[in-house]
Coordinates of C-alpha atoms in Angstrom, one line a residue:
X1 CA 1.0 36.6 17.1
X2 CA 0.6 38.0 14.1
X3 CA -2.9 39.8 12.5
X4 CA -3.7 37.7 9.7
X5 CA -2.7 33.9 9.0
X6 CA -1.0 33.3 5.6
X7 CA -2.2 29.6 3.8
X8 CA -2.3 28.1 0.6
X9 CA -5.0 26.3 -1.2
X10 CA -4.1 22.7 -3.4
X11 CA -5.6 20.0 -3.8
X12 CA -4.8 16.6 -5.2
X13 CA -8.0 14.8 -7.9
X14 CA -9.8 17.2 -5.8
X15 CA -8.8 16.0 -2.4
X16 CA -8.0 19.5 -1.2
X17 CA -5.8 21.1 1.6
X18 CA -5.4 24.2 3.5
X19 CA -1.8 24.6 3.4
X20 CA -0.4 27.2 6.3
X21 CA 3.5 27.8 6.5
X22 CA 5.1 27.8 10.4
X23 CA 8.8 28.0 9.0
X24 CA 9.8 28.9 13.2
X25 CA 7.5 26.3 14.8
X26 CA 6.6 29.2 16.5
X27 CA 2.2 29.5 15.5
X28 CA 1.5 25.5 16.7
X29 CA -2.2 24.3 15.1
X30 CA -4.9 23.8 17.2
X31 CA -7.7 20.7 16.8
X32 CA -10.2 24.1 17.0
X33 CA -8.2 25.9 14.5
X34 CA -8.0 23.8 11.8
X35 CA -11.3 23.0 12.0
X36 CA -12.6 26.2 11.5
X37 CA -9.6 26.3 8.7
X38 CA -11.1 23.5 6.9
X39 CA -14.9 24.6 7.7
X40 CA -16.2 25.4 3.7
X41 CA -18.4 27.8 5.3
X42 CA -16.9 29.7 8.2
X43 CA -13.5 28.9 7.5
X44 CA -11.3 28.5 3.9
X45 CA -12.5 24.9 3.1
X46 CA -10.6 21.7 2.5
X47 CA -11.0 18.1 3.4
X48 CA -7.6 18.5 5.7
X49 CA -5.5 21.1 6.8
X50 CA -1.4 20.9 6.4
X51 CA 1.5 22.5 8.6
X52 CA 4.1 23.4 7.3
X53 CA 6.7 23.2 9.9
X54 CA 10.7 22.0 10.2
X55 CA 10.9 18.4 11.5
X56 CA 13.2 19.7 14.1
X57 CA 10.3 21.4 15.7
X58 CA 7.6 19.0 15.5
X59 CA 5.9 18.7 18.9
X60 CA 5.8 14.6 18.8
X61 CA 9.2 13.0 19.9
X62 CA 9.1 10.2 17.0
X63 CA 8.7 13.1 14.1
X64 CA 11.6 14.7 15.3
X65 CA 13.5 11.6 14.9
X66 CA 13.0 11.8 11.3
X67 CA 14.6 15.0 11.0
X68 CA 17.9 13.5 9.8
X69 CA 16.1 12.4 6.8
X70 CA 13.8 15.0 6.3
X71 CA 13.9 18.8 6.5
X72 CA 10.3 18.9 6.8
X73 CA 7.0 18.2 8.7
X74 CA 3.7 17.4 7.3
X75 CA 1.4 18.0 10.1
X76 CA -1.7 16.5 8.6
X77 CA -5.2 16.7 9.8
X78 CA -8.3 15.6 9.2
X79 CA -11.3 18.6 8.4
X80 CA -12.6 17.8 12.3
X81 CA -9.0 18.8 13.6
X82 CA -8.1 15.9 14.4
X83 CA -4.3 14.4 14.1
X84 CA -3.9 11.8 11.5
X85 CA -1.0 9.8 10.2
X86 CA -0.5 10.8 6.8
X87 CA -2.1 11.8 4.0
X88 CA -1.1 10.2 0.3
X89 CA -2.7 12.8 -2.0
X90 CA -1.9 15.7 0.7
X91 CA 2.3 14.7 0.6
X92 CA 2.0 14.9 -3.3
X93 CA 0.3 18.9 -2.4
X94 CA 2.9 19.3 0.2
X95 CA 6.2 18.6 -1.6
X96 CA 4.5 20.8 -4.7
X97 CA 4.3 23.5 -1.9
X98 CA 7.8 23.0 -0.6
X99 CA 9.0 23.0 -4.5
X100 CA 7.7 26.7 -5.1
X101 CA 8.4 28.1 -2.2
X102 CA 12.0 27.0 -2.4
X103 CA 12.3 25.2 0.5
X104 CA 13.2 22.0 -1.4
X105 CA 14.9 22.3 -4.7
X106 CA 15.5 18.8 -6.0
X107 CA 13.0 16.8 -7.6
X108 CA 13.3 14.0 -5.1
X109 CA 13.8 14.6 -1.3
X110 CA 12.5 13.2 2.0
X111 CA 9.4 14.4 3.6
X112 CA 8.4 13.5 7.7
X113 CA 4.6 12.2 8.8
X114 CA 3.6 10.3 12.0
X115 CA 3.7 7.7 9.8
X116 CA 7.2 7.7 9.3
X117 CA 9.8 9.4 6.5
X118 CA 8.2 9.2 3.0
X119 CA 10.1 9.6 -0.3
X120 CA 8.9 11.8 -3.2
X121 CA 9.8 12.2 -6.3
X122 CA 8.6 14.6 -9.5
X123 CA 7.6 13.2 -12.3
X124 CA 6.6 15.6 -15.2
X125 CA 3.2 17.4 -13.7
X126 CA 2.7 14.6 -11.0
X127 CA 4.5 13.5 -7.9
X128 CA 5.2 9.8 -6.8
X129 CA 5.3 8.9 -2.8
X130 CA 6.5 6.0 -1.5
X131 CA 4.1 4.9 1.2
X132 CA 4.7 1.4 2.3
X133 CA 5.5 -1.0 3.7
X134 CA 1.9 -2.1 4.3
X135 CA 0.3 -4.3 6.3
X136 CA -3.1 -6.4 6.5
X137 CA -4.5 -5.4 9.7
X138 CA -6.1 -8.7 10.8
X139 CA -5.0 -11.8 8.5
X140 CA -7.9 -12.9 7.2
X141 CA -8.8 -17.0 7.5
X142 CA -9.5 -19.3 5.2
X143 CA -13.4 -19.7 6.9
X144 CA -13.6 -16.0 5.8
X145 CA -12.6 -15.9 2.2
X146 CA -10.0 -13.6 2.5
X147 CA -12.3 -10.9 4.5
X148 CA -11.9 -10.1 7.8
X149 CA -14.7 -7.0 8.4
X150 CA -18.3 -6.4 7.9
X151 CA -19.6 -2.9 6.6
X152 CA -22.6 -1.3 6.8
X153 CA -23.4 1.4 4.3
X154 CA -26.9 2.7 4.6
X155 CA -29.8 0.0 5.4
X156 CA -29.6 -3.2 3.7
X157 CA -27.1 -6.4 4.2
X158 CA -23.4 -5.4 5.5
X159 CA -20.6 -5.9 2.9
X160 CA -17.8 -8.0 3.0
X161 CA -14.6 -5.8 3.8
X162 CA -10.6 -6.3 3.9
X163 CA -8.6 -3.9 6.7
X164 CA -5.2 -2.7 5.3
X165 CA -2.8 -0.4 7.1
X166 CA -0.7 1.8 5.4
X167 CA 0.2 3.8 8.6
X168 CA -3.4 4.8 8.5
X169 CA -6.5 2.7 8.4
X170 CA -8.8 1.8 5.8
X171 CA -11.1 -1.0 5.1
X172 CA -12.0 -2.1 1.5
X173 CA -15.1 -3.1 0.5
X174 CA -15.7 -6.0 -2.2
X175 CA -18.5 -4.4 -4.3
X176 CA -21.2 -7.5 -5.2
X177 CA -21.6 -7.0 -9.4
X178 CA -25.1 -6.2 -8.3
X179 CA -24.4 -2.9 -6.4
X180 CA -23.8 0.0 -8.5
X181 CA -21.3 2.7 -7.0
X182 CA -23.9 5.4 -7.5
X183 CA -26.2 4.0 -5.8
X184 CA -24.6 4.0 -2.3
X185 CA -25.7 7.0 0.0
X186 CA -22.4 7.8 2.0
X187 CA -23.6 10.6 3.8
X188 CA -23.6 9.2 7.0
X189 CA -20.1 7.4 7.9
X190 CA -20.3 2.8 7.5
X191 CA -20.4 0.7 10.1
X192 CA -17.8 -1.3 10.3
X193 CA -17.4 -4.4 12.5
X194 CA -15.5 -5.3 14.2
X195 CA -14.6 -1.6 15.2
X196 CA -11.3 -0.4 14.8
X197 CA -10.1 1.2 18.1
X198 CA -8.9 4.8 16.3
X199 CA -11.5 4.5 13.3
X200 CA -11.0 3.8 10.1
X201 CA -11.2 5.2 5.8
X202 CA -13.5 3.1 3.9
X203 CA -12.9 2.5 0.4
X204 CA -15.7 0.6 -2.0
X205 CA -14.5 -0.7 -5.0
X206 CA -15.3 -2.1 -8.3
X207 CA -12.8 -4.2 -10.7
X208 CA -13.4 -2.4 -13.8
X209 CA -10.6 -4.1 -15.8
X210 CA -7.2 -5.8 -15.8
X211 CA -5.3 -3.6 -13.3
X212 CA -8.1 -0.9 -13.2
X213 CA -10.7 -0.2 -10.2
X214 CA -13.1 2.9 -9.5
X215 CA -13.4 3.7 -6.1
X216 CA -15.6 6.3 -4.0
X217 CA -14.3 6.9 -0.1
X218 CA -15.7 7.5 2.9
X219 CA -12.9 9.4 4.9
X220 CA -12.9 8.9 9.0
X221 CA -13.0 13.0 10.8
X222 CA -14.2 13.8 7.2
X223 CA -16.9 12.3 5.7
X224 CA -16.9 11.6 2.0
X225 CA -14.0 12.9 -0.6
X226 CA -13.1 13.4 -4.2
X227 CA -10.6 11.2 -3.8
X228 CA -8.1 9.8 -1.4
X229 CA -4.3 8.4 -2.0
X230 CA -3.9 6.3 0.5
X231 CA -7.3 5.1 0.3
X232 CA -6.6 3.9 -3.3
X233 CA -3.2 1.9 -2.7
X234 CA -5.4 0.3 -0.2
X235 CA -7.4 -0.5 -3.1
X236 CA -5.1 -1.7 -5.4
X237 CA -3.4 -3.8 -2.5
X238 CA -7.0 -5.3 -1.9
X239 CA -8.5 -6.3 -5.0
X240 CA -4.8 -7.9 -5.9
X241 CA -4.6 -9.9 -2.8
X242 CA -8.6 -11.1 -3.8
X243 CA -7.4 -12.2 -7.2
X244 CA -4.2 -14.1 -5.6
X245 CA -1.4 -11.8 -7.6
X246 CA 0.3 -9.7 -5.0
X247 CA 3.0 -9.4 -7.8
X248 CA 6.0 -6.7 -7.3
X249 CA 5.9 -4.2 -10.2
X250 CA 2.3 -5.0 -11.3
X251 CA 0.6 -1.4 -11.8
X252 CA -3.4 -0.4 -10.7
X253 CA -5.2 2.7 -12.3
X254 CA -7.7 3.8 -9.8
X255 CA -10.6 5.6 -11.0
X256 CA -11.7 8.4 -8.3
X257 CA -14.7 11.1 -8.7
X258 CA -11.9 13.8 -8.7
X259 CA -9.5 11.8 -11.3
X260 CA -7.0 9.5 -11.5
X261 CA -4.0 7.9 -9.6
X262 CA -1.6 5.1 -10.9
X263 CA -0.6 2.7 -7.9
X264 CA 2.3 0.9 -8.0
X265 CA 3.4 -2.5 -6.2
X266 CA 6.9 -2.4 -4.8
X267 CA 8.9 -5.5 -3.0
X268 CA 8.6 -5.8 0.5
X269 CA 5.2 -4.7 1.1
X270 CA 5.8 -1.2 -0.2
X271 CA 3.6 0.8 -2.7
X272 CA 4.0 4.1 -4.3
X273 CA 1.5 6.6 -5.4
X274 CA 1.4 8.6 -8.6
X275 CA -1.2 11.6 -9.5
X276 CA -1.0 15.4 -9.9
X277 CA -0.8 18.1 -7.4
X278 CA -2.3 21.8 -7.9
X279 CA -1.9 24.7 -5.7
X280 CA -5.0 26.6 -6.6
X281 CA -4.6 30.3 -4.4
X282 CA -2.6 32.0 -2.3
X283 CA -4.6 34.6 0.5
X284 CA -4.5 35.5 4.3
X285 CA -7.6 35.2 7.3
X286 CA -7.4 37.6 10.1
X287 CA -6.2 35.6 13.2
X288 CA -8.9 37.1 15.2
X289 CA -11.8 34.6 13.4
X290 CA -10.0 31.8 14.6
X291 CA -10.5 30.1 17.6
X292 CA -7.3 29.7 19.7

């Protein structure tokens, strides 16, 4: 193995990666390692780390079905090392990556997750990702007003939540006009009930216009972000299914601490995701201060 392990540092409205290239499949990534990758203080930092790796060569069985379509794995995890799906502001920083380094030189290709093949596409300084087809996790009743969890942030009364799937989880909480985003003390993760078996994002949201929410997000193996892409389709998809328009085409802005991202509604439960992507620096960490 080599002495010192090359990465790359981008982030996405400040939901930022450690990028590290394995163009053989040959280095593999390590829950430990990553970690310790993402750690802001022993490590490089980020809220999730990013392999870089031919599809052909992914460890899992149902990436490597993908490779037809895509040249390239996203091995995506969380900042606790942990595997996750996907990531929607992290494919944006990945296809940016795979742009400069010249391992993709269109401005629209095919990218594989665990979540399954996802288009991109560059658009001026940004990058759009199609992420669905999405899902409601539980169908919520009639009895339940379109809810179908209970989250607890902090002390005080639980909060009326919707679960979406968009080949991760999240759960979106409906923001009473009496609770002010500020206010809500997301250092510890919510409670959310019923559990979801593999954990959950939570999103909380406030309608701030027509076709316009701010959001802040609690992300599961993380803890809280600047911002998360998935999290705010999730958004979009849950505030429009509250107001009774699940209309194809209709556009959200979502309103993040790190920025901005434009969400789009497509037909057949599908939904794209539109922001910027930045890769901020370029270094190397000797091998030999991470764990194996």
């Amino acid at each position: 193995m080599a002495d010192r392990l090359a990465y790359t540092k981008g982030h996405g409205t400040e939901n930022d990666f450690v990028l590290v290239p394995d163009l053989d499949g040959a280095l593999g990534l390590s829950a430990a390692r990553a970690a310790r990758l993402a750690d802001r203080r022993a490590g490089i930092g980020g809220d999730g780390v990013i392999r870089v790796v031919p599809t052909e060569l992914a460890d899992e069985p149902a990436v490597r079905e993908q490779a037809g379509a895509a040249r390239w794995f996203m091995d995506y995890r969380n900042a606790d090392g942990s595997a996750a799906e996907m990531c929607g502001n992290g494919t944006r920083v990945f296809a940016e990556y795979l742009r400069r380094e010249g391992l993709e030189d269109a401005d629209a290709f095919t990218i594989a997750t665990r979540a399954g093949a996802k288009a991109v596409r560059r658009d001026g300084d940004h990058w759009s990702v199609e992420l669905g087809p999405w899902r409601l996790a539980d169908a919520p009743t009639a009895e339940r007003d379109g809810f179908d969890a209970l989250v607890h942030v902090g002390g005080g009364d639980p909060f009326s939540a919707l679960s979406v799937d968009l080949g991760n989880p999240h759960t979106v909480v409906a923001l009473p006009e009496e609770v002010e985003l500020a206010d809500l003390d997301l250092l510890e993760a919510p409670s959310v009930r019923p559990e979801p078996p593999h954990g959950t994002n939570v999103e909380l949201v406030r309608p701030v216009g027509p076709g316009h929410v701010v959001m802040r997000v609690h992300e599961r193996g993380v803890g809280e972000t600047r911002s998360c892409g998935t999290g705010a389709c999730a958004a979009a998809i849950a505030t429009s299914f509250w107001a009774g328009s699940l209309d194809t085409g209709s556009t959200w802005l979502v309103d993040v601490p790190g920025g901005r991202l434009t969400v789009r509604l497509l037909p057949d439960h599908g939904v794209e995701l539109a922001g910027p992507a930045v890769l901020v620096a370029d270094g190397s960490v000797p091998t030999a201060l991470l764990p194996d």
